[in-house]
Short mmCIF file of C-alpha atoms and ligand atoms in Angstrom, two decimals:
data_model
loop_
_atom_site.label_atom_id
_atom_site.label_comp_id
_atom_site.label_asym_id
_atom_site.label_seq_id
_atom_site.Cartn_x
_atom_site.Cartn_y
_atom_site.Cartn_z
CA UNK A 1 22.85 74.05 64.36
CA UNK A 2 21.44 72.82 61.11
CA UNK A 3 23.32 70.21 59.15
CA UNK A 4 23.88 71.12 55.53
CA UNK A 5 22.57 68.64 53.00
CA UNK A 6 24.27 69.25 49.68
CA UNK A 7 23.98 67.50 46.34
CA UNK A 8 27.14 65.52 45.60
CA UNK A 9 27.84 65.12 41.88
CA UNK A 10 30.06 62.14 42.63
CA UNK A 11 27.42 60.06 44.40
CA UNK A 12 24.49 61.59 42.54
CA UNK A 13 22.73 62.12 45.87
CA UNK A 14 22.02 64.87 48.34
CA UNK A 15 24.34 64.18 51.27
CA UNK A 16 25.36 65.76 54.53
CA UNK A 17 28.43 67.96 54.20
CA UNK A 18 30.65 68.09 57.22
CA UNK A 19 34.33 68.29 58.00
CA UNK A 20 36.15 64.97 58.26
CA UNK A 21 39.43 64.59 60.12
CA UNK A 22 39.92 68.29 60.83
CA UNK A 23 37.99 70.96 62.71
CA UNK A 24 37.57 73.12 59.62
CA UNK A 25 35.80 72.07 56.46
CA UNK A 26 38.46 71.86 53.76
CA UNK A 27 37.26 72.98 50.37
CA UNK A 28 38.74 73.79 46.99
CA UNK A 29 37.02 75.81 44.29
CA UNK A 30 38.51 76.23 40.85
CA UNK A 31 39.32 79.88 40.46
CA UNK A 32 39.55 82.22 37.52
CA UNK A 33 41.76 81.99 34.47
CA UNK A 34 42.99 85.55 34.40
CA UNK A 35 43.17 86.18 30.67
CA UNK A 36 40.39 88.78 30.58
CA UNK A 37 37.75 90.38 32.82
CA UNK A 38 35.41 87.85 34.42
CA UNK A 39 31.78 87.91 33.28
CA UNK A 40 28.83 87.68 35.62
CA UNK A 41 28.36 84.01 34.69
CA UNK A 42 31.76 83.29 36.23
CA UNK A 43 30.74 85.28 39.26
CA UNK A 44 27.51 83.33 39.59
CA UNK A 45 29.66 80.32 40.41
CA UNK A 46 31.88 82.20 42.88
CA UNK A 47 28.81 83.77 44.51
CA UNK A 48 27.17 80.45 45.26
CA UNK A 49 30.42 79.11 46.70
CA UNK A 50 30.47 82.27 48.82
CA UNK A 51 26.97 81.45 50.09
CA UNK A 52 28.18 77.98 50.97
CA UNK A 53 31.07 79.26 53.07
CA UNK A 54 28.99 81.98 54.72
CA UNK A 55 26.23 79.55 55.64
CA UNK A 56 28.66 76.96 57.00
CA UNK A 57 30.20 79.62 59.19
CA UNK A 58 26.79 80.74 60.38
CA UNK A 59 26.20 77.14 61.41
CA UNK A 60 29.42 77.13 63.42
CA UNK A 61 31.60 75.28 60.88
CA UNK A 62 34.95 76.91 60.18
CA UNK A 63 36.12 76.68 56.58
CA UNK A 64 39.50 76.42 55.01
CA UNK A 65 38.86 77.42 51.47
CA UNK A 66 41.33 77.40 48.60
CA UNK A 67 40.65 79.14 45.31
CA UNK A 68 43.45 78.95 42.79
CA UNK A 69 44.34 81.57 40.26
CA UNK A 70 45.22 80.04 36.89
CA UNK A 71 47.95 82.34 35.66
CA UNK A 72 49.40 80.11 32.97
CA UNK A 73 47.34 78.13 30.45
CA UNK A 74 46.58 77.91 26.72
CA UNK A 75 44.24 80.91 26.64
CA UNK A 76 46.57 83.16 28.63
CA UNK A 77 49.51 82.32 26.41
CA UNK A 78 47.46 82.99 23.30
CA UNK A 79 46.13 86.35 24.54
CA UNK A 80 49.40 87.57 26.04
CA UNK A 81 51.11 86.80 22.75
CA UNK A 82 48.46 88.75 20.84
CA UNK A 83 48.95 91.68 23.24
CA UNK A 84 52.74 91.40 22.86
CA UNK A 85 53.30 91.15 26.62
CA UNK A 86 55.02 88.70 28.96
CA UNK A 87 52.36 86.60 30.67
CA UNK A 88 53.07 87.90 34.20
CA UNK A 89 52.53 91.46 33.06
CA UNK A 90 49.50 90.48 31.02
CA UNK A 91 47.77 88.60 33.84
CA UNK A 92 48.56 91.07 36.67
CA UNK A 93 45.95 93.50 35.40
CA UNK A 94 43.18 90.90 35.20
CA UNK A 95 44.05 89.36 38.52
CA UNK A 96 43.71 92.76 40.18
CA UNK A 97 40.40 93.37 38.40
CA UNK A 98 39.14 89.94 39.42
CA UNK A 99 39.71 90.56 43.12
CA UNK A 100 38.19 94.04 42.87
CA UNK A 101 35.09 92.52 41.27
CA UNK A 102 34.92 89.83 43.96
CA UNK A 103 35.04 92.53 46.61
CA UNK A 104 32.42 94.64 44.84
CA UNK A 105 30.10 91.64 44.72
CA UNK A 106 30.59 90.95 48.42
CA UNK A 107 32.39 87.65 47.79
CA UNK A 108 34.70 86.87 50.68
CA UNK A 109 38.32 86.24 49.93
CA UNK A 110 39.09 82.54 50.48
CA UNK A 111 41.70 81.64 53.08
CA UNK A 112 44.16 80.65 50.34
CA UNK A 113 44.45 82.01 46.80
CA UNK A 114 47.50 80.26 45.31
CA UNK A 115 48.79 81.12 41.86
CA UNK A 116 49.62 78.23 39.58
CA UNK A 117 53.02 79.62 38.65
CA UNK A 118 54.04 79.55 42.31
CA UNK A 119 53.39 75.80 42.63
CA UNK A 120 55.24 74.37 39.66
CA UNK A 121 57.45 72.26 41.96
CA UNK A 122 54.43 70.47 43.46
CA UNK A 123 53.04 69.81 39.98
CA UNK A 124 56.33 68.29 38.90
CA UNK A 125 56.44 66.06 41.99
CA UNK A 126 52.93 64.82 41.31
CA UNK A 127 53.78 63.98 37.71
CA UNK A 128 56.92 62.17 38.90
CA UNK A 129 54.79 60.05 41.23
CA UNK A 130 52.53 59.14 38.32
CA UNK A 131 55.53 58.40 36.14
CA UNK A 132 56.97 56.10 38.82
CA UNK A 133 53.75 54.07 38.57
CA UNK A 134 53.91 54.15 34.78
CA UNK A 135 50.64 56.05 34.69
CA UNK A 136 52.30 59.13 33.25
CA UNK A 137 54.35 58.65 30.10
CA UNK A 138 56.50 60.89 28.00
CA UNK A 139 56.15 61.26 24.25
CA UNK A 140 58.87 62.00 21.73
CA UNK A 141 58.39 65.75 21.81
CA UNK A 142 59.05 65.71 25.58
CA UNK A 143 55.45 66.22 26.78
CA UNK A 144 53.95 64.02 29.50
CA UNK A 145 50.49 62.46 29.37
CA UNK A 146 48.16 60.68 31.76
CA UNK A 147 47.26 57.16 30.63
CA UNK A 148 43.55 57.06 31.43
CA UNK A 149 43.33 53.32 30.72
CA UNK A 150 45.34 52.89 33.94
CA UNK A 151 42.72 54.56 36.08
CA UNK A 152 39.81 52.15 36.21
CA UNK A 153 37.45 54.67 37.74
CA UNK A 154 37.93 57.26 35.01
CA UNK A 155 34.51 58.76 34.27
CA UNK A 156 33.05 58.21 37.74
CA UNK A 157 32.28 61.90 38.30
CA UNK A 158 30.80 62.81 34.95
CA UNK A 159 29.30 59.30 34.55
CA UNK A 160 30.82 59.00 31.14
CA UNK A 161 30.58 55.78 29.27
CA UNK A 162 34.08 55.21 28.06
CA UNK A 163 33.17 52.38 25.78
CA UNK A 164 34.92 52.75 22.47
CA UNK A 165 37.63 54.90 23.97
CA UNK A 166 40.83 54.50 22.07
CA UNK A 167 43.68 53.36 24.28
CA UNK A 168 46.63 55.68 23.96
CA UNK A 169 44.82 58.36 21.90
CA UNK A 170 45.99 61.71 23.14
CA UNK A 171 44.77 65.28 23.42
CA UNK A 172 46.89 68.37 23.97
CA UNK A 173 44.31 71.10 24.50
CA UNK A 174 43.31 71.77 28.10
CA UNK A 175 39.66 71.97 27.14
CA UNK A 176 38.34 69.30 24.86
CA UNK A 177 35.21 67.85 23.42
CA UNK A 178 32.74 66.18 25.72
CA UNK A 179 32.92 62.79 24.08
CA UNK A 180 36.62 62.69 23.63
CA UNK A 181 38.03 60.95 26.65
CA UNK A 182 41.71 60.76 25.84
CA UNK A 183 45.09 60.62 27.46
CA UNK A 184 45.51 64.22 28.48
CA UNK A 185 48.56 66.43 28.84
CA UNK A 186 50.16 66.74 32.26
CA UNK A 187 53.23 68.61 31.12
CA UNK A 188 53.60 70.36 27.79
CA UNK A 189 57.08 70.42 26.31
CA UNK A 190 58.57 73.88 25.86
CA UNK A 191 57.73 75.62 22.61
CA UNK A 192 59.21 78.66 21.00
CA UNK A 193 57.47 81.79 22.32
CA UNK A 194 55.77 80.03 25.26
CA UNK A 195 56.71 80.33 28.92
CA UNK A 196 58.49 77.27 30.28
CA UNK A 197 60.21 75.93 33.37
CA UNK A 198 63.40 73.83 33.48
CA UNK A 199 62.52 70.77 35.57
CA UNK A 200 63.36 67.08 35.94
CA UNK A 201 60.53 66.43 33.49
CA UNK A 202 62.33 68.52 30.92
CA UNK A 203 61.63 72.10 29.92
CA UNK A 204 57.94 72.84 29.69
CA UNK A 205 54.85 74.05 31.42
CA UNK A 206 52.03 72.37 33.30
CA UNK A 207 48.69 71.39 31.79
CA UNK A 208 45.70 73.08 33.40
CA UNK A 209 44.36 69.98 35.18
CA UNK A 210 47.54 69.17 37.09
CA UNK A 211 47.61 72.73 38.41
CA UNK A 212 44.48 72.19 40.49
CA UNK A 213 45.43 68.70 41.71
CA UNK A 214 48.80 69.94 42.91
CA UNK A 215 47.57 73.10 44.60
CA UNK A 216 44.65 71.38 46.31
CA UNK A 217 46.91 68.62 47.64
CA UNK A 218 49.67 71.01 48.70
CA UNK A 219 47.32 73.10 50.82
CA UNK A 220 44.49 70.80 51.88
CA UNK A 221 46.15 67.38 51.78
CA UNK A 222 45.56 64.32 49.59
CA UNK A 223 42.00 63.91 50.78
CA UNK A 224 39.60 66.70 51.70
CA UNK A 225 35.92 67.54 52.09
CA UNK A 226 34.60 69.44 49.08
CA UNK A 227 35.56 70.49 45.59
CA UNK A 228 33.50 73.03 43.65
CA UNK A 229 33.28 74.71 40.27
CA UNK A 230 30.94 75.55 37.43
CA UNK A 231 29.13 72.74 35.62
CA UNK A 232 31.41 72.92 32.59
CA UNK A 233 34.36 71.85 34.73
CA UNK A 234 32.91 68.44 35.55
CA UNK A 235 34.42 67.02 32.38
CA UNK A 236 37.22 66.89 31.53
CA UNK A 237 38.77 69.14 34.19
CA UNK A 238 37.44 67.61 37.40
CA UNK A 239 37.45 64.10 36.03
CA UNK A 240 41.13 64.59 35.24
CA UNK A 241 41.86 66.09 38.64
CA UNK A 242 40.39 62.98 40.28
CA UNK A 243 42.34 60.65 38.00
CA UNK A 244 45.69 62.37 38.60
CA UNK A 245 45.26 62.77 42.35
CA UNK A 246 43.76 59.40 43.17
CA UNK A 247 46.11 57.49 40.90
CA UNK A 248 49.03 59.14 42.70
CA UNK A 249 47.85 58.93 46.30
CA UNK A 250 45.59 55.88 46.25
CA UNK A 251 43.13 57.87 48.35
CA UNK A 252 39.82 59.59 47.69
CA UNK A 253 40.62 63.10 46.47
CA UNK A 254 37.53 65.19 47.33
CA UNK A 255 34.60 63.44 49.01
CA UNK A 256 31.94 65.88 47.90
CA UNK A 257 31.63 67.65 44.53
CA UNK A 258 29.51 70.74 44.00
CA UNK A 259 28.76 72.07 40.52
CA UNK A 260 27.06 75.40 39.93
CA UNK A 261 24.92 75.44 36.83
CA UNK A 262 25.24 78.04 34.13
CA UNK A 263 24.06 81.55 33.83
CA UNK A 264 22.33 81.76 30.45
CA UNK A 265 21.43 84.58 28.12
CA UNK A 266 18.43 83.81 25.96
CA UNK A 267 18.87 80.13 26.57
CA UNK A 268 22.61 80.00 25.78
CA UNK A 269 25.53 79.77 28.18
CA UNK A 270 26.93 83.21 28.96
CA UNK A 271 30.47 82.93 27.66
CA UNK A 272 33.34 84.79 26.13
CA UNK A 273 33.33 82.61 23.06
CA UNK A 274 29.66 83.28 22.27
CA UNK A 275 30.14 87.00 22.90
CA UNK A 276 26.88 87.15 24.87
CA UNK A 277 28.42 88.19 28.16
CA UNK A 278 28.32 91.10 30.58
CA UNK A 279 31.13 91.94 32.92
CA UNK A 280 30.37 93.48 36.28
CA UNK A 281 32.02 96.66 35.03
CA UNK A 282 29.77 96.81 31.94
CA UNK A 283 26.73 96.70 34.18
CA UNK A 284 27.98 99.18 36.78
CA UNK A 285 28.78 101.66 34.02
CA UNK A 286 25.21 101.36 32.78
CA UNK A 287 23.94 102.34 36.22
CA UNK A 288 23.12 98.90 37.65
CA UNK A 289 24.05 98.30 41.26
CA UNK A 290 26.57 95.78 42.49
CA UNK A 291 24.26 94.71 45.34
CA UNK A 292 21.40 94.04 42.91
CA UNK A 293 23.68 91.94 40.70
CA UNK A 294 24.72 89.90 43.75
CA UNK A 295 21.13 89.44 44.83
CA UNK A 296 19.96 88.56 41.33
CA UNK A 297 22.68 85.96 40.80
CA UNK A 298 21.74 84.34 44.10
CA UNK A 299 18.01 84.42 43.42
CA UNK A 300 18.04 81.11 41.57
CA UNK A 301 19.48 78.13 43.49
CA UNK A 302 22.83 76.87 42.24
CA UNK A 303 21.42 73.58 40.95
CA UNK A 304 19.28 75.34 38.39
CA UNK A 305 20.43 77.15 35.31
CA UNK A 306 19.43 80.76 35.39
CA UNK A 307 18.49 83.13 32.62
CA UNK A 308 19.84 86.66 32.84
CA UNK A 309 17.36 89.46 32.09
CA UNK A 310 17.42 93.17 32.80
CA UNK A 311 13.85 92.89 33.99
CA UNK A 312 14.93 90.54 36.78
CA UNK A 313 17.85 92.82 37.59
CA UNK A 314 15.37 95.68 38.01
CA UNK A 315 13.24 93.53 40.31
CA UNK A 316 16.32 92.67 42.39
CA UNK A 317 17.15 96.37 42.68
CA UNK A 318 13.65 97.08 44.00
CA UNK A 319 13.74 94.15 46.40
CA UNK A 320 16.97 95.42 47.95
CA UNK A 321 15.59 98.93 48.18
CA UNK A 322 12.60 97.61 50.13
CA UNK A 323 14.83 95.58 52.43
CA UNK A 324 17.09 98.54 53.13
CA UNK A 325 14.15 100.81 53.85
CA UNK A 326 12.78 98.19 56.20
CA UNK A 327 16.15 97.76 57.89
CA UNK A 328 16.42 101.52 58.46
CA UNK A 329 12.92 101.59 59.87
CA UNK A 330 13.74 98.87 62.40
CA UNK A 331 17.01 100.61 63.32
CA UNK A 332 15.32 103.97 63.82
CA UNK A 333 13.47 102.42 66.74
CA UNK A 334 11.14 104.42 68.92
CA UNK A 335 9.08 101.28 69.53
CA UNK A 336 7.47 100.88 72.91
CA UNK A 337 9.08 98.73 75.58
CA UNK A 338 6.72 96.16 77.05
CA UNK A 339 4.52 96.07 73.94
CA UNK A 340 4.60 92.77 72.10
CA UNK A 341 2.86 92.00 68.84
CA UNK A 342 2.20 88.27 68.85
CA UNK A 343 1.78 88.10 65.07
CA UNK A 344 5.24 89.57 64.60
CA UNK A 345 6.73 87.24 67.20
CA UNK A 346 5.32 84.24 65.36
CA UNK A 347 6.25 85.51 61.89
CA UNK A 348 9.81 86.29 62.98
CA UNK A 349 10.35 82.84 64.45
CA UNK A 350 8.88 81.23 61.35
CA UNK A 351 11.01 83.30 58.99
CA UNK A 352 14.16 82.50 60.95
CA UNK A 353 13.61 78.78 60.96
CA UNK A 354 12.53 78.65 57.32
CA UNK A 355 15.54 80.71 56.31
CA UNK A 356 17.95 78.25 57.91
CA UNK A 357 16.02 75.22 56.72
CA UNK A 358 16.06 76.46 53.12
CA UNK A 359 19.82 76.91 53.07
CA UNK A 360 20.39 73.63 54.90
CA UNK A 361 18.34 72.01 52.14
CA UNK A 362 20.93 72.04 49.36
CA UNK A 363 21.47 75.81 49.60
CA UNK A 364 18.05 76.82 48.39
CA UNK A 365 18.77 80.53 48.12
CA UNK A 366 15.42 81.30 46.49
CA UNK A 367 13.46 79.92 49.42
CA UNK A 368 15.85 81.46 51.92
CA UNK A 369 15.32 84.92 50.45
CA UNK A 370 11.57 84.40 50.32
CA UNK A 371 11.50 83.12 53.90
CA UNK A 372 12.12 86.49 55.48
CA UNK A 373 9.35 88.28 53.61
CA UNK A 374 6.70 87.04 56.02
CA UNK A 375 8.56 88.68 58.89
CA UNK A 376 9.06 91.90 56.93
CA UNK A 377 5.38 92.11 56.08
CA UNK A 378 4.24 91.44 59.64
CA UNK A 379 6.69 93.89 61.20
CA UNK A 380 5.84 96.62 58.71
CA UNK A 381 2.12 96.36 59.32
CA UNK A 382 2.59 96.23 63.10
CA UNK A 383 4.83 99.31 62.90
CA UNK A 384 2.15 101.05 60.80
CA UNK A 385 -0.48 100.16 63.38
CA UNK A 386 1.73 101.18 66.30
CA UNK A 387 1.69 97.70 67.84
CA UNK A 388 5.33 96.80 67.19
CA UNK A 389 7.22 96.51 70.47
CA UNK A 390 10.90 97.19 71.09
CA UNK A 391 11.57 93.52 71.72
CA UNK A 392 9.84 92.60 68.47
CA UNK A 393 12.05 95.03 66.58
CA UNK A 394 15.21 93.69 68.25
CA UNK A 395 14.30 90.15 67.29
CA UNK A 396 13.43 91.22 63.74
CA UNK A 397 16.83 92.89 63.46
CA UNK A 398 18.56 89.77 64.71
CA UNK A 399 16.89 87.66 62.00
CA UNK A 400 17.62 90.29 59.40
CA UNK A 401 21.30 90.00 60.35
CA UNK A 402 21.13 86.21 59.89
CA UNK A 403 19.81 86.87 56.41
CA UNK A 404 22.47 89.44 55.69
CA UNK A 405 25.35 87.30 56.97
CA UNK A 406 24.62 85.16 53.92
CA UNK A 407 23.12 87.55 51.37
CA UNK A 408 25.22 90.61 52.29
CA UNK A 409 23.16 93.27 50.53
CA UNK A 410 22.00 95.62 53.29
CA UNK A 411 25.06 97.82 53.54
CA UNK A 412 24.80 100.44 50.82
CA UNK A 413 28.13 100.71 49.00
CA UNK A 414 26.55 100.99 45.58
CA UNK A 415 27.39 104.57 44.79
CA UNK A 416 30.96 104.14 45.98
CA UNK A 417 31.38 101.06 43.77
CA UNK A 418 29.88 102.75 40.74
CA UNK A 419 32.20 105.68 41.30
CA UNK A 420 35.16 103.28 41.36
CA UNK A 421 33.94 101.74 38.09
CA UNK A 422 33.78 105.20 36.52
CA UNK A 423 37.32 105.97 37.67
CA UNK A 424 38.45 102.72 36.10
CA UNK A 425 36.62 103.53 32.85
CA UNK A 426 38.28 106.92 32.77
CA UNK A 427 41.73 105.37 33.25
CA UNK A 428 41.01 102.84 30.48
CA UNK A 429 39.63 105.48 28.13
CA UNK A 430 36.20 103.85 28.25
CA UNK A 431 34.08 106.64 29.70
CA UNK A 432 31.99 106.47 26.53
CA UNK A 433 30.70 103.07 27.71
CA UNK A 434 29.13 104.69 30.75
CA UNK A 435 25.61 106.05 30.93
CA UNK A 436 25.93 109.85 30.44
CA UNK A 437 23.60 110.70 33.34
CA UNK A 438 25.73 108.55 35.60
CA UNK A 439 28.90 110.32 34.54
CA UNK A 440 27.21 113.60 35.33
CA UNK A 441 25.90 112.45 38.66
CA UNK A 442 29.01 110.71 39.90
CA UNK A 443 31.85 112.46 38.13
CA UNK A 444 32.51 114.46 41.28
CA UNK A 445 32.09 113.40 44.88
CA UNK A 446 30.54 115.81 47.37
CA UNK A 447 33.97 116.43 48.88
CA UNK A 448 35.45 117.25 45.47
CA UNK A 449 32.61 119.67 44.78
CA UNK A 450 33.05 121.34 48.19
CA UNK A 451 36.75 121.79 47.46
CA UNK A 452 36.05 123.43 44.09
CA UNK A 453 33.37 125.68 45.53
CA UNK A 454 35.79 126.70 48.27
CA UNK A 455 38.51 127.38 45.71
CA UNK A 456 36.09 129.55 43.73
CA UNK A 457 35.20 131.58 46.83
CA UNK A 458 38.92 132.15 47.48
CA UNK A 459 39.50 133.10 43.83
CA UNK A 460 36.70 135.66 44.03
CA UNK A 461 38.17 137.11 47.22
CA UNK A 462 41.50 137.42 45.44
CA UNK A 463 39.62 139.08 42.54
CA UNK A 464 40.71 136.26 40.23
CA UNK A 465 37.38 136.24 38.41
CA UNK A 466 38.67 134.27 35.47
CA UNK A 467 39.47 131.31 37.73
CA UNK A 468 36.18 131.68 39.60
CA UNK A 469 34.22 131.61 36.35
CA UNK A 470 36.21 128.65 35.07
CA UNK A 471 35.32 126.68 38.18
CA UNK A 472 31.65 127.55 37.85
CA UNK A 473 31.72 126.42 34.21
CA UNK A 474 33.53 123.19 35.07
CA UNK A 475 31.00 122.34 37.76
CA UNK A 476 28.11 123.17 35.48
CA UNK A 477 29.52 120.85 32.83
CA UNK A 478 29.49 118.11 35.44
CA UNK A 479 25.93 118.84 36.46
CA UNK A 480 26.55 121.00 39.54
CA UNK A 481 24.98 124.45 39.86
CA UNK A 482 26.40 127.12 42.16
CA UNK A 483 24.08 129.67 43.68
CA UNK A 484 25.53 132.71 45.40
CA UNK A 485 23.64 134.07 48.36
CA UNK A 486 24.47 136.53 51.07
CA UNK A 487 25.57 133.56 53.28
CA UNK A 488 28.05 132.44 50.65
CA UNK A 489 27.98 129.98 47.78
CA UNK A 490 25.67 126.97 47.81
CA UNK A 491 25.63 124.17 45.30
CA UNK A 492 23.29 121.51 44.08
CA UNK A 493 23.33 118.75 41.49
CA UNK A 494 21.08 119.27 38.50
P1 AMP B 501 37.18 80.45 33.98
O1 AMP B 501 37.74 81.76 34.43
O2 AMP B 501 36.75 80.43 32.56
O3 AMP B 501 38.11 79.29 34.31
O4 AMP B 501 35.83 80.20 34.81
C1 AMP B 501 35.70 80.48 36.17
C2 AMP B 501 34.48 79.78 36.73
O5 AMP B 501 33.28 80.27 36.14
C3 AMP B 501 34.47 78.28 36.51
O6 AMP B 501 34.06 77.65 37.70
C4 AMP B 501 33.44 78.10 35.40
O7 AMP B 501 32.84 76.83 35.47
C5 AMP B 501 32.45 79.18 35.75
N1 AMP B 501 31.59 79.61 34.63
C6 AMP B 501 31.94 79.91 33.36
N2 AMP B 501 30.87 80.31 32.63
C7 AMP B 501 29.80 80.28 33.45
C8 AMP B 501 28.40 80.59 33.31
N3 AMP B 501 27.88 81.04 32.16
N4 AMP B 501 27.60 80.43 34.40
C9 AMP B 501 28.12 80.00 35.59
N5 AMP B 501 29.42 79.70 35.78
C10 AMP B 501 30.26 79.83 34.74
ZN1 ZN B 502 40.45 73.41 38.73
#
């Protein structure tokens, strides 16, 4: 078992990550705000957290992973209002899409996925605890704020210099300027047209930061092993989570903090507000594969920012194709028992140990992916030369499975996922966003074509030639040609 050494934003050092006080490693990752479809930058963060949990498990460490779903916040309220819908109805659609996208990208579902609106009581209790210590205070409009001057360690995560900070200056927005450390909102007094809850704090709704503190504590306890999120969350969100939680409990909130750096497009953060983003669905509709997107987003280690390019996506597609071809070759077998190729034996052992070492070293996914290529090369050339033995192949397959337990790209679900994206586009009236050749190729599954061909044969038997011709025309429009022969009708895609 290899111990995982992971950079800890809090200490500023690479440190061993292991469970403390419980058999499973308890971790919390900030989840999506479901006000729109997630973009692949968001998924870069979730993918690297997925690698973390998969690798820990491979090393024999069970994980208890919480990822919240933020289903009430400033952005949601704004967008739901614009759409003229109640927030629950508005968010349901994006929550469903988010979990579909997670699944398509091979991201495992965390053990717990609490929704903020289902934990209002815990948020209120936490604010009451802070109020009892006079750390939370209420303003005239009925909102509650966190008095950051009362938390001496404020800034310890983001290493902010709080010199010149104005005592008592407040901020209402959940997201605020980098240099504006201020008393932040814990509870926002009810406003006309906004959702609110009647509580002992008065009518209102939670601020975004308290949501995560309350859900993490409710499920994992006051003190747990790891907290993760994208780099933008370090300040103010995570800093505020620490302040609220530690001020209330007097204990260390999360011991280890992991921040995934941004996915960039031409040097700028991929984000909704800049409009330079791609959703997974956009890319699938253009004919890119879900597996290649996963592999691409993992190809740069989480501590480095990564630039998105279609060129690199193409290279990831090819790399997966080669790996799958290789995997099939090893599975096909037919290698001689008793024959052993020493070069392959050595390359396989080296690839296996380098793979594990790379991930154990601060989740270096780039080196981990590169580590298995030596084995692939050696096994391919031995297979070409006829010197690959059955035992070699079995060992190669075992190492390939180690790789795939983490990278999860060998199983080919790409066409199925693209088909699902097309179905979604059709339902949303967005088929025009899809590549026309893809629509032609995937509009009908083989089974659907078979059924139509069968129906046409029956129609002809019943001398319903109009129906038979209509089916032929419909298939042709979708790129399928029927050829009649004396053995019946055959079909092929154009
Ligand atoms: P949101 O749904 O906006 O709350 O974001 C969900 C997650 O995606 C958070 O952990 C963000 O830090 C992360 N995130 C947002 N933009 C990017 C990006 N361009 N690259 C990587 N992660 C991002
Ligand atoms: Zn959070």
